[in-house]
PDB file of N, CA and C in Angstrom:
ATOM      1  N   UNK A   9       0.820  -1.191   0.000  1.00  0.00           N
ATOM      2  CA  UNK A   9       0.000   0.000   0.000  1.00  0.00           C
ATOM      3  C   UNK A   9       0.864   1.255   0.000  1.00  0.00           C
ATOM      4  N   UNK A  10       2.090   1.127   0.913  1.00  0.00           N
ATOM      5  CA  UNK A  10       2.570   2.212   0.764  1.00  0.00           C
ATOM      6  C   UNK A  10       3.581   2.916  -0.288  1.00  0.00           C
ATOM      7  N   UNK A  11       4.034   1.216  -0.843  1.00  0.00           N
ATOM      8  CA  UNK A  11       4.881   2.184  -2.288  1.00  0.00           C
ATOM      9  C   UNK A  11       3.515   2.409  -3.574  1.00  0.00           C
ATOM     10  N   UNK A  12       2.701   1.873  -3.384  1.00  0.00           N
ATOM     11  CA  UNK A  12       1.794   2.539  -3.954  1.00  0.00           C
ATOM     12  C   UNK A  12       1.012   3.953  -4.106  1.00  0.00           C
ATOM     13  N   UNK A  13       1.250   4.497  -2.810  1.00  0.00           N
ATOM     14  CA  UNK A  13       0.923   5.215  -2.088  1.00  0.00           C
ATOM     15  C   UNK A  13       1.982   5.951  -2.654  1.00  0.00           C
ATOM     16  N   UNK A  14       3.566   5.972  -2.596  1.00  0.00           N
ATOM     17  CA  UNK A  14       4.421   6.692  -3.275  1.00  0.00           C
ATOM     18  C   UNK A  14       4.386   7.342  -4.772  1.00  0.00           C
ATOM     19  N   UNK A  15       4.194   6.022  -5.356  1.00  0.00           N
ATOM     20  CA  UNK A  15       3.828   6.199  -6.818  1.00  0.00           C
ATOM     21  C   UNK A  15       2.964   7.153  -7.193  1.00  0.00           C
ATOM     22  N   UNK A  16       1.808   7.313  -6.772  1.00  0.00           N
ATOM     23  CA  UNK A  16       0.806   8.097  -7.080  1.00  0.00           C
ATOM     24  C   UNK A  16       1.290   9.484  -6.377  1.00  0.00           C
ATOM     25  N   UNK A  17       1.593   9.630  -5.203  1.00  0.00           N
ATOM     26  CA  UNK A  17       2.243  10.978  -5.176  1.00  0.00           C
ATOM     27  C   UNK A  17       3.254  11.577  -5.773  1.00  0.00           C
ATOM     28  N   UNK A  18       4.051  10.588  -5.935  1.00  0.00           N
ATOM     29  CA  UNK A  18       5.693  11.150  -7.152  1.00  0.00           C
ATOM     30  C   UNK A  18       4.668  11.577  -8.483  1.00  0.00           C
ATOM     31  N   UNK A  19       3.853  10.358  -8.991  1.00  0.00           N
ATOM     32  CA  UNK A  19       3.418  11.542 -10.209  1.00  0.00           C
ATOM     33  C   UNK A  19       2.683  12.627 -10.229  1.00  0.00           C
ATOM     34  N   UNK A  20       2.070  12.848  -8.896  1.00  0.00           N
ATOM     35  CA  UNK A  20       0.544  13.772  -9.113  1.00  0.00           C
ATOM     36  C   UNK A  20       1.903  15.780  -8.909  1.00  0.00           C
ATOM     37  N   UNK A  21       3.044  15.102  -8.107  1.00  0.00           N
ATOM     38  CA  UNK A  21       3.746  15.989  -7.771  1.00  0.00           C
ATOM     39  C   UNK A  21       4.645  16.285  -8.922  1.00  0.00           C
ATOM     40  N   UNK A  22       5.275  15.445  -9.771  1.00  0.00           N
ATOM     41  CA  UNK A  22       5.576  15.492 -10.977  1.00  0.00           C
ATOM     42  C   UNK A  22       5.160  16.078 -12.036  1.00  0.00           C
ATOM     43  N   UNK A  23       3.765  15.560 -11.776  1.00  0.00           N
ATOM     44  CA  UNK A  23       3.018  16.409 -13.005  1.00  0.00           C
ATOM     45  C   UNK A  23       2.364  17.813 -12.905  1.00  0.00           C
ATOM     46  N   UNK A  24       2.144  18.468 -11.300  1.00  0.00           N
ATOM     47  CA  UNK A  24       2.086  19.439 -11.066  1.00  0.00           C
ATOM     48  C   UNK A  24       3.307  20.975 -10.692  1.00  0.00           C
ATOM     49  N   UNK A  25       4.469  20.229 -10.367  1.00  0.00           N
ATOM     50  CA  UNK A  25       5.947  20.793 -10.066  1.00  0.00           C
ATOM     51  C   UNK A  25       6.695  20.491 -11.753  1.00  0.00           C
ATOM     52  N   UNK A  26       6.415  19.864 -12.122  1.00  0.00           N
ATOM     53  CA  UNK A  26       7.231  19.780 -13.397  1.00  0.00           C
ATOM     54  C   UNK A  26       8.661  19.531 -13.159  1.00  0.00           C
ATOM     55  N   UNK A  27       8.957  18.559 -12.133  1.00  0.00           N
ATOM     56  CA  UNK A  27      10.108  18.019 -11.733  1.00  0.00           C
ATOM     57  C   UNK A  27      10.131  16.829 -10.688  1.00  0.00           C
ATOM     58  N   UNK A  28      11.029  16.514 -11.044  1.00  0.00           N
ATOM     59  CA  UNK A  28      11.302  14.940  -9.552  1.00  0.00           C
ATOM     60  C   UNK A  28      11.541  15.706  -8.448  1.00  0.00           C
ATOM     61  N   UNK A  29      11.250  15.101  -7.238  1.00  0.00           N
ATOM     62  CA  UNK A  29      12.056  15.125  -6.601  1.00  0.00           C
ATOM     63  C   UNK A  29      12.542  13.649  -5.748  1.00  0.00           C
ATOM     64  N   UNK A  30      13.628  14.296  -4.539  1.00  0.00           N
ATOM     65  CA  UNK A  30      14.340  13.222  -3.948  1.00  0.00           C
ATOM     66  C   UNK A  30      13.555  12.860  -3.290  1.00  0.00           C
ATOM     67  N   UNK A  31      12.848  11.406  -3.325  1.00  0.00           N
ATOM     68  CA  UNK A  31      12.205  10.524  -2.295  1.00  0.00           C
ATOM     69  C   UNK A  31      13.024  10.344  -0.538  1.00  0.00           C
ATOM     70  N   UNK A  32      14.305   9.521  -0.843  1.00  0.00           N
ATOM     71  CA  UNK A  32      15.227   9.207  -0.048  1.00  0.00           C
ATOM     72  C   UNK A  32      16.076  10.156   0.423  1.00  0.00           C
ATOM     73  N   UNK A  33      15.536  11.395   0.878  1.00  0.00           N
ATOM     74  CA  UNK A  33      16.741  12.005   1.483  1.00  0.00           C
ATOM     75  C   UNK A  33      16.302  12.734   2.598  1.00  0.00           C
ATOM     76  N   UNK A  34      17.472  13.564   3.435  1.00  0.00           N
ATOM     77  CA  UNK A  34      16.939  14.070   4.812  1.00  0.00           C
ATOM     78  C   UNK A  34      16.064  14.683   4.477  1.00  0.00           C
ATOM     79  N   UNK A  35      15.810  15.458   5.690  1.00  0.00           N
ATOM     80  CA  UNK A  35      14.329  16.376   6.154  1.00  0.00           C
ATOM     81  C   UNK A  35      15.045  17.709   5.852  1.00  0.00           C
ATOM     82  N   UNK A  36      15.806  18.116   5.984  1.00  0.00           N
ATOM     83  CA  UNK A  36      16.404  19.436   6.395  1.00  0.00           C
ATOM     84  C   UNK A  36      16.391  19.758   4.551  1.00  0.00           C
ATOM     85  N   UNK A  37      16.626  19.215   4.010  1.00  0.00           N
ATOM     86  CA  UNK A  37      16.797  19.643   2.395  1.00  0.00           C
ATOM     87  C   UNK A  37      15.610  19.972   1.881  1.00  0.00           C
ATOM     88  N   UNK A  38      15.699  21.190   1.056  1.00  0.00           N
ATOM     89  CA  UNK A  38      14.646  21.867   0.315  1.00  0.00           C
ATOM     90  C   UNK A  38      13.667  21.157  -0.377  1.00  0.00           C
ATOM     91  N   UNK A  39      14.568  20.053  -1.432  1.00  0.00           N
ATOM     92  CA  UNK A  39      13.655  19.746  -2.644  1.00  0.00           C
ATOM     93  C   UNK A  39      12.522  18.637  -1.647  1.00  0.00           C
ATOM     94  N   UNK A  40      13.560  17.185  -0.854  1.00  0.00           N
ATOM     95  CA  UNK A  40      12.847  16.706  -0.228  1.00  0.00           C
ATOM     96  C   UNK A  40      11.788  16.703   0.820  1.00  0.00           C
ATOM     97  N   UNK A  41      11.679  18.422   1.537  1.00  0.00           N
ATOM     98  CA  UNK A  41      11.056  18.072   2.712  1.00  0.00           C
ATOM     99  C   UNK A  41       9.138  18.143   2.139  1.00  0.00           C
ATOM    100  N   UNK A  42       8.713  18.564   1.232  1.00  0.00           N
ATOM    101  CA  UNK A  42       7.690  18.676   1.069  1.00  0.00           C
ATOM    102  C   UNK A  42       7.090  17.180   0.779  1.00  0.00           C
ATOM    103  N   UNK A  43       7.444  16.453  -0.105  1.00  0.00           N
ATOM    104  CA  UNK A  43       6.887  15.168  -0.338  1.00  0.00           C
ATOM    105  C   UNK A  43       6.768  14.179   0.574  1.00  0.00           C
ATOM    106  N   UNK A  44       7.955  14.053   1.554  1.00  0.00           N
ATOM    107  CA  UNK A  44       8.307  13.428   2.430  1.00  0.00           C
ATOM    108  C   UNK A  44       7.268  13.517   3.475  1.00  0.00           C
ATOM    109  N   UNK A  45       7.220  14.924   3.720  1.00  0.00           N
ATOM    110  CA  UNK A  45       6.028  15.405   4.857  1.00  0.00           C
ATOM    111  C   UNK A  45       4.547  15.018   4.158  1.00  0.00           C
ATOM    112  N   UNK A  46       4.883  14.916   2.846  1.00  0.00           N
ATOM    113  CA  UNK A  46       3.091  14.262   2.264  1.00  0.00           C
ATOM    114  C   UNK A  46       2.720  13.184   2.368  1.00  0.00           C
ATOM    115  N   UNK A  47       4.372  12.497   2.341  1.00  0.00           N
ATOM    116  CA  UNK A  47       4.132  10.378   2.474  1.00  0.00           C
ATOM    117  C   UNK A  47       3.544  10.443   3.918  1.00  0.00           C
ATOM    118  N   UNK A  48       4.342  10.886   4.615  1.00  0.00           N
ATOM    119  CA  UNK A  48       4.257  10.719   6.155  1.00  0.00           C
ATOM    120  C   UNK A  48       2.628  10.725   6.872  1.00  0.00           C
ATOM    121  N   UNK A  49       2.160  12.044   6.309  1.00  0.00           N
ATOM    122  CA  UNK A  49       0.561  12.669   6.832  1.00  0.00           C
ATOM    123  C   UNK A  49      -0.577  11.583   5.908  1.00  0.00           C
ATOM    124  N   UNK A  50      -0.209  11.614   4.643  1.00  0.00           N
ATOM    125  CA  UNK A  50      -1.412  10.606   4.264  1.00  0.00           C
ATOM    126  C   UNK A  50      -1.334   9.320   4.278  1.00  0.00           C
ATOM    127  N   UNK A  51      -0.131   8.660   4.733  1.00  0.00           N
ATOM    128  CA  UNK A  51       0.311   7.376   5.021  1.00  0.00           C
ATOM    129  C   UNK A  51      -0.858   7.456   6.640  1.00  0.00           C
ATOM    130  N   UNK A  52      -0.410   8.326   7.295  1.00  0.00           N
ATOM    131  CA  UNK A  52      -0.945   8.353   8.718  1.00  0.00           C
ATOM    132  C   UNK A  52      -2.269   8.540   8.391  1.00  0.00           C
ATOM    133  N   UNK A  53      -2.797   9.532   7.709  1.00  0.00           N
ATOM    134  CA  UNK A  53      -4.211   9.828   7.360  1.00  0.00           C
ATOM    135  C   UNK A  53      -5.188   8.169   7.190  1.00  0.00           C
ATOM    136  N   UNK A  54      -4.497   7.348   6.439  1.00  0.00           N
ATOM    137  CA  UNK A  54      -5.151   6.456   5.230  1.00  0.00           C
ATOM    138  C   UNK A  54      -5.306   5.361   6.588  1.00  0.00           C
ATOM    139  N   UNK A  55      -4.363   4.482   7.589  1.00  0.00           N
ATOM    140  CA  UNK A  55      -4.673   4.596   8.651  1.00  0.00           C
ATOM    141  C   UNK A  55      -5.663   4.853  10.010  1.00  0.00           C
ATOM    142  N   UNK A  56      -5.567   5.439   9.881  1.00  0.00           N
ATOM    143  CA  UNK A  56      -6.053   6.196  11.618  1.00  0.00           C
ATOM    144  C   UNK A  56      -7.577   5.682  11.380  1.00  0.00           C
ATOM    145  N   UNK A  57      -8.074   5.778  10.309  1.00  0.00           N
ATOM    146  CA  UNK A  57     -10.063   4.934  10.399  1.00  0.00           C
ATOM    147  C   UNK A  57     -10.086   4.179  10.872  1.00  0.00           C
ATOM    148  N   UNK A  58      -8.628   2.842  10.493  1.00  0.00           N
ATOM    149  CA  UNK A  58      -8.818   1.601  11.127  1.00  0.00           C
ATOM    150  C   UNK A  58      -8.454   1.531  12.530  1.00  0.00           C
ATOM    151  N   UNK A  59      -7.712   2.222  12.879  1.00  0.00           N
ATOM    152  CA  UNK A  59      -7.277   2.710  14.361  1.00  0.00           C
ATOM    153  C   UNK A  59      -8.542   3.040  15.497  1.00  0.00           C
ATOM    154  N   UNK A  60      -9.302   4.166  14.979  1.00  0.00           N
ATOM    155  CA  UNK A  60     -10.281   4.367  15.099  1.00  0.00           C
ATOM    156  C   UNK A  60     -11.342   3.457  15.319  1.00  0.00           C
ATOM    157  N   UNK A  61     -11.923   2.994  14.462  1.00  0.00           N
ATOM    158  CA  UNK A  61     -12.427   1.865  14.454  1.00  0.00           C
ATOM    159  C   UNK A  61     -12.209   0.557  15.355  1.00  0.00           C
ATOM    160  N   UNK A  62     -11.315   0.356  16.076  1.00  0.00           N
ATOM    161  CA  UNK A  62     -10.505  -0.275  16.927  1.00  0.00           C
ATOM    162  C   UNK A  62     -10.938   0.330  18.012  1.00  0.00           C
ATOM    163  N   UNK A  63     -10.884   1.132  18.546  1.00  0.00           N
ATOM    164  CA  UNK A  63     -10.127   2.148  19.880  1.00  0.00           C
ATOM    165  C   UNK A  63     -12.028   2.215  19.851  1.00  0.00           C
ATOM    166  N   UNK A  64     -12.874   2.571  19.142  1.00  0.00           N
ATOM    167  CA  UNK A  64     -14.306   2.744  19.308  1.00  0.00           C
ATOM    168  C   UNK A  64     -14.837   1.140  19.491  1.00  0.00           C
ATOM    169  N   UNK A  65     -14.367   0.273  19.089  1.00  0.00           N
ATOM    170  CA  UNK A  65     -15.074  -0.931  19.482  1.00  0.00           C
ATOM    171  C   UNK A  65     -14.650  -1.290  20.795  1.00  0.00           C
ATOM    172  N   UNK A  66     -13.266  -1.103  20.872  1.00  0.00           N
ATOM    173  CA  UNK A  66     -13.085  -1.277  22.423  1.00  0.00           C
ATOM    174  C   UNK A  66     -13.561  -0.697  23.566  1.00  0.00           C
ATOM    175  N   UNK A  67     -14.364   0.818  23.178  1.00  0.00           N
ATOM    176  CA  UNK A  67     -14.858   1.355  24.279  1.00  0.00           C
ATOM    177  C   UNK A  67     -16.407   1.546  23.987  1.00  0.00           C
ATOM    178  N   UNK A  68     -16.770   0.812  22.967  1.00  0.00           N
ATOM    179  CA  UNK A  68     -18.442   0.595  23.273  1.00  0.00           C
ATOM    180  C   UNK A  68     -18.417  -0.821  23.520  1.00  0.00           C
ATOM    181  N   UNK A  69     -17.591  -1.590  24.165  1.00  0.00           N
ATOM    182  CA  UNK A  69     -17.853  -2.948  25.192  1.00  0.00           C
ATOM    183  C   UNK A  69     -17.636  -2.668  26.777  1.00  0.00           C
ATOM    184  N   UNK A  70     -16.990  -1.142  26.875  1.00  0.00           N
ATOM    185  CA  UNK A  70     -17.130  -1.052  28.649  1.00  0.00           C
ATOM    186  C   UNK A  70     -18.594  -1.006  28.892  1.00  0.00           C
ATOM    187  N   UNK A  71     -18.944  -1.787  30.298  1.00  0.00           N
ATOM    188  CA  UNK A  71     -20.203  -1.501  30.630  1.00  0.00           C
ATOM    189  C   UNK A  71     -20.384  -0.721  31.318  1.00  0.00           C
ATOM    190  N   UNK A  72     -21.835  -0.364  30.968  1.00  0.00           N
ATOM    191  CA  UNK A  72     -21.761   1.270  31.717  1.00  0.00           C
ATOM    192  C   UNK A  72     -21.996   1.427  33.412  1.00  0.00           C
ATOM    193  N   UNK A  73     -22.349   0.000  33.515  1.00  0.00           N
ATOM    194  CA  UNK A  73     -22.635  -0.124  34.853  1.00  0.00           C
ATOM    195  C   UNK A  73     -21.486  -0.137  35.873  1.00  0.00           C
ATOM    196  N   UNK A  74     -20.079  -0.472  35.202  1.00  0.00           N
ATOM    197  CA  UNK A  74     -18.587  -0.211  36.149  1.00  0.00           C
ATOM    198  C   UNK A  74     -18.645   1.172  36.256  1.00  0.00           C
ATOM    199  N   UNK A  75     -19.306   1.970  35.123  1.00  0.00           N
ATOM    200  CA  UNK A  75     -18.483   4.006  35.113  1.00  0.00           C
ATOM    201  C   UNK A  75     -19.779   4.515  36.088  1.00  0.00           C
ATOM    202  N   UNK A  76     -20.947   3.631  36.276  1.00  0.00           N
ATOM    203  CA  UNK A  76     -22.018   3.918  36.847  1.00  0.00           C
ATOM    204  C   UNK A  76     -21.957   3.801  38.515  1.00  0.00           C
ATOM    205  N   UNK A  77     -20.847   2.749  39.028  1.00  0.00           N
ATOM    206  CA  UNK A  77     -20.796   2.366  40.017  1.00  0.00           C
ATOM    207  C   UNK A  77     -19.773   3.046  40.445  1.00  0.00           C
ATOM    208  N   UNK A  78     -18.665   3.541  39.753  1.00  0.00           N
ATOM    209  CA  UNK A  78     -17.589   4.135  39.967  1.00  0.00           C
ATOM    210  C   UNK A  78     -17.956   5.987  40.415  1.00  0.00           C
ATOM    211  N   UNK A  79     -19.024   6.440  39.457  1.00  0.00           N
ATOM    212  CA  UNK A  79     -19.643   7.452  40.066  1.00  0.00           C
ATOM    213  C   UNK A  79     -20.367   7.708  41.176  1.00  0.00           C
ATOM    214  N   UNK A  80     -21.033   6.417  41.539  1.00  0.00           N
ATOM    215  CA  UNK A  80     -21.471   6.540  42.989  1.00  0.00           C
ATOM    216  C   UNK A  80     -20.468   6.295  43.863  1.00  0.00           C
ATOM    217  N   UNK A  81     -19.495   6.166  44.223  1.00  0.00           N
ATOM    218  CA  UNK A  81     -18.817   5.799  45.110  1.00  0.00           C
ATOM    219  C   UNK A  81     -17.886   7.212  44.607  1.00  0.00           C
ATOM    220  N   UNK A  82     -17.811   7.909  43.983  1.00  0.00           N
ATOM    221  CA  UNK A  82     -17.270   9.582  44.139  1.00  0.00           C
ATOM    222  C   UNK A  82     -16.294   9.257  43.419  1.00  0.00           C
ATOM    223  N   UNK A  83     -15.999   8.854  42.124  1.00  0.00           N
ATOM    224  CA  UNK A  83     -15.093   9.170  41.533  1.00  0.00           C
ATOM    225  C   UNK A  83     -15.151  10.369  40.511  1.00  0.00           C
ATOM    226  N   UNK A  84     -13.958  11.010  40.534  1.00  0.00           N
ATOM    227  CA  UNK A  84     -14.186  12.510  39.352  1.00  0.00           C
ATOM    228  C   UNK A  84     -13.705  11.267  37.499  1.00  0.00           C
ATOM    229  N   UNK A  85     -13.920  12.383  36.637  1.00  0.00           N
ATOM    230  CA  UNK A  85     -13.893  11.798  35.124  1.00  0.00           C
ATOM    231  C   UNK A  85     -12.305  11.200  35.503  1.00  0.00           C
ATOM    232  N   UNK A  86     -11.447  12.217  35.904  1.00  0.00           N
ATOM    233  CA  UNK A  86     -10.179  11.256  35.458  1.00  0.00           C
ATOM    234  C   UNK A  86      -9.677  10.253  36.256  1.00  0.00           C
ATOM    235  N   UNK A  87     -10.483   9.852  37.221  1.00  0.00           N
ATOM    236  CA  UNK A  87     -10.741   8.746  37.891  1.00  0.00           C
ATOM    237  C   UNK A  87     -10.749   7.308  37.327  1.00  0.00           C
ATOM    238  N   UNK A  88     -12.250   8.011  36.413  1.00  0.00           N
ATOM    239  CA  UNK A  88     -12.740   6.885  36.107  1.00  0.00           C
ATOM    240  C   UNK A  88     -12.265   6.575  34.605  1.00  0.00           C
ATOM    241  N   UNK A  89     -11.751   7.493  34.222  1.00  0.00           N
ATOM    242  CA  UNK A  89     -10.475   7.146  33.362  1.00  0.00           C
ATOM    243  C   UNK A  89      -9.294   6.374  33.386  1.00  0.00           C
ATOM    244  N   UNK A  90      -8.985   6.325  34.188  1.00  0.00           N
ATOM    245  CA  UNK A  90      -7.287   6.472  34.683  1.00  0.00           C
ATOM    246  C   UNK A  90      -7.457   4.751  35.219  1.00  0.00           C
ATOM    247  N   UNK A  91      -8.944   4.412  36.138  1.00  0.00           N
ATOM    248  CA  UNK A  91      -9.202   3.282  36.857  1.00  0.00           C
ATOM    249  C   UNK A  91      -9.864   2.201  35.898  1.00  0.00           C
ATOM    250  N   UNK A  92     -10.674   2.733  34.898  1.00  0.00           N
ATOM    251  CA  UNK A  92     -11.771   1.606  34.162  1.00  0.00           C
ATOM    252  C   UNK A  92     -11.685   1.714  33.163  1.00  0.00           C
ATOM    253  N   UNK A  93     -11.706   3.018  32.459  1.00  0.00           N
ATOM    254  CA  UNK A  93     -11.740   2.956  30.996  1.00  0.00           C
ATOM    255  C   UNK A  93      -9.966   2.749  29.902  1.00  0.00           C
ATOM    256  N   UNK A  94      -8.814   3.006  30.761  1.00  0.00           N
ATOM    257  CA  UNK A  94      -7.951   2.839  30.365  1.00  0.00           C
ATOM    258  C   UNK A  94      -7.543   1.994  30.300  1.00  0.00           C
ATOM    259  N   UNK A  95      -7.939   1.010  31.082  1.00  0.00           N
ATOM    260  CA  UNK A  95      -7.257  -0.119  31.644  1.00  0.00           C
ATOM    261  C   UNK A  95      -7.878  -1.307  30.616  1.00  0.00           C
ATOM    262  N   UNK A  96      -9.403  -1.109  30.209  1.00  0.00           N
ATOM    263  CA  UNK A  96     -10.048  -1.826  29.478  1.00  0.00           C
ATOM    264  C   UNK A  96      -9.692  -1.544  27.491  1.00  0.00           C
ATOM    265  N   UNK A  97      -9.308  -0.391  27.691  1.00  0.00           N
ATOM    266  CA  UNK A  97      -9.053  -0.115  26.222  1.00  0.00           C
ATOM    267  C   UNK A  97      -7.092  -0.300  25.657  1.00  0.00           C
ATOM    268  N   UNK A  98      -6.696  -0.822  26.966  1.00  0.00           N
ATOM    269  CA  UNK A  98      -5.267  -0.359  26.780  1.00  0.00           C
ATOM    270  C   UNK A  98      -4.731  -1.501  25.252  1.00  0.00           C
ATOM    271  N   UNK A  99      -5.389  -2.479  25.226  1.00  0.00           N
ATOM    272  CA  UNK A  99      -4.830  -3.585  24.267  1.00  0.00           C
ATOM    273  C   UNK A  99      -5.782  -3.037  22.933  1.00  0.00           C
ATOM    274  N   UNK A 100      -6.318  -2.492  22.944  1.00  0.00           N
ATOM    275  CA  UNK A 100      -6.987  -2.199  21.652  1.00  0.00           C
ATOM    276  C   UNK A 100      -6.200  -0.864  21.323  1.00  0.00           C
ATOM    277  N   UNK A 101      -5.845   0.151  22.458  1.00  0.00           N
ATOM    278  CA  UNK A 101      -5.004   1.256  21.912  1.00  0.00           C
ATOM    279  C   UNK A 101      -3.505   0.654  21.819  1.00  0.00           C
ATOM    280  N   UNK A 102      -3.174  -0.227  22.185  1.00  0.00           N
ATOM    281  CA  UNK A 102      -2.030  -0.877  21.503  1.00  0.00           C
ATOM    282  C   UNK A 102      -2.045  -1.343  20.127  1.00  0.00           C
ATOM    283  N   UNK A 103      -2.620  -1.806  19.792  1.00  0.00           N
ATOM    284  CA  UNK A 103      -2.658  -2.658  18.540  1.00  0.00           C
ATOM    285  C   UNK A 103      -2.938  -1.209  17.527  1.00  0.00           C
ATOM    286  N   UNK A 104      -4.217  -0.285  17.793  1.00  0.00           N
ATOM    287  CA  UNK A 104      -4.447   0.532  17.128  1.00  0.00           C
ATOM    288  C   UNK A 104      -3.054   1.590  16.183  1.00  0.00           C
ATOM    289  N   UNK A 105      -2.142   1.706  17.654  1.00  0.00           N
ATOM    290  CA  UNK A 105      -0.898   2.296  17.506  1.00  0.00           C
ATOM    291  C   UNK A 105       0.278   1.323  16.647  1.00  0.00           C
ATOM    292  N   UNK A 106       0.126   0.092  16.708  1.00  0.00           N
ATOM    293  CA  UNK A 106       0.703  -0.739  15.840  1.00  0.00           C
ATOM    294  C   UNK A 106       0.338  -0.509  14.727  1.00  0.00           C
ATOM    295  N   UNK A 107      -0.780  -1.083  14.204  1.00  0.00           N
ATOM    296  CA  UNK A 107      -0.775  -0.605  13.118  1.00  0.00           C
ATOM    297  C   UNK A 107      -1.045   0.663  12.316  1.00  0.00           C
ATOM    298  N   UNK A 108      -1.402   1.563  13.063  1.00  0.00           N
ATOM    299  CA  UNK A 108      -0.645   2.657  12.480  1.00  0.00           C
ATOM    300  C   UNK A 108       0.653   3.155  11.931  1.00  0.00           C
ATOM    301  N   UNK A 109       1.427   2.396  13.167  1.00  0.00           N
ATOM    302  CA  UNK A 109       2.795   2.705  12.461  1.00  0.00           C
ATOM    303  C   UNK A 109       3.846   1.807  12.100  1.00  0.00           C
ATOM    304  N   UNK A 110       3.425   1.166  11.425  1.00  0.00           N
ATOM    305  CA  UNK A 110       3.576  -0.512  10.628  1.00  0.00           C
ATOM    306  C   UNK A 110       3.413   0.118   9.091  1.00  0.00           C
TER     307      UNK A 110
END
């Protein structure tokens, strides 16, 4: 996906710049930093749904009756963050973050 993902940006940038540029080179250089910064954001862009998608299934299976019980007994939001909802989503925001940046 992602040298595909290259391809189509080298030409759309090609055919709009009317020149190559360097795929493979640092950040700090002129010609390269623009494309580079384009692989990077829509590589991440194209991503993050499925991430998403992940990280939302994992937190419409907390039941509401732990964040329900956790409020009666006086917990504030980052409580019940920090105690129930993190703890239950932590393997789905793992994986999410994997493949993102895979």
């Amino acid at each position: 996906m992602s040298k595909l993902l290259v391809i189509i940006v080298s030409y759309l940038l090609a055919l709009f710049f009317r020149f190559s540029f360097k795929w493979l080179c640092d950040l700090t250089q002129t010609p390269g930093f623009l494309p580079t910064l384009l692989i990077l954001f829509l590589s991440g862009y194209f991503y993050l749904f499925g991430t998403t998608l992940i990280i939302l299934h994992a937190l419409s299976r907390i039941p509401e009756t732990a964040i329900e019980t956790a409020r009666d007994v006086g917990a504030n939001k980052w409580q019940i963050f920090r105690a129930i909802i993190l703890p239950m989503t932590y393997k789905a925001c793992l994986i999410g973050m994997v493949l993102l940046l895979i």
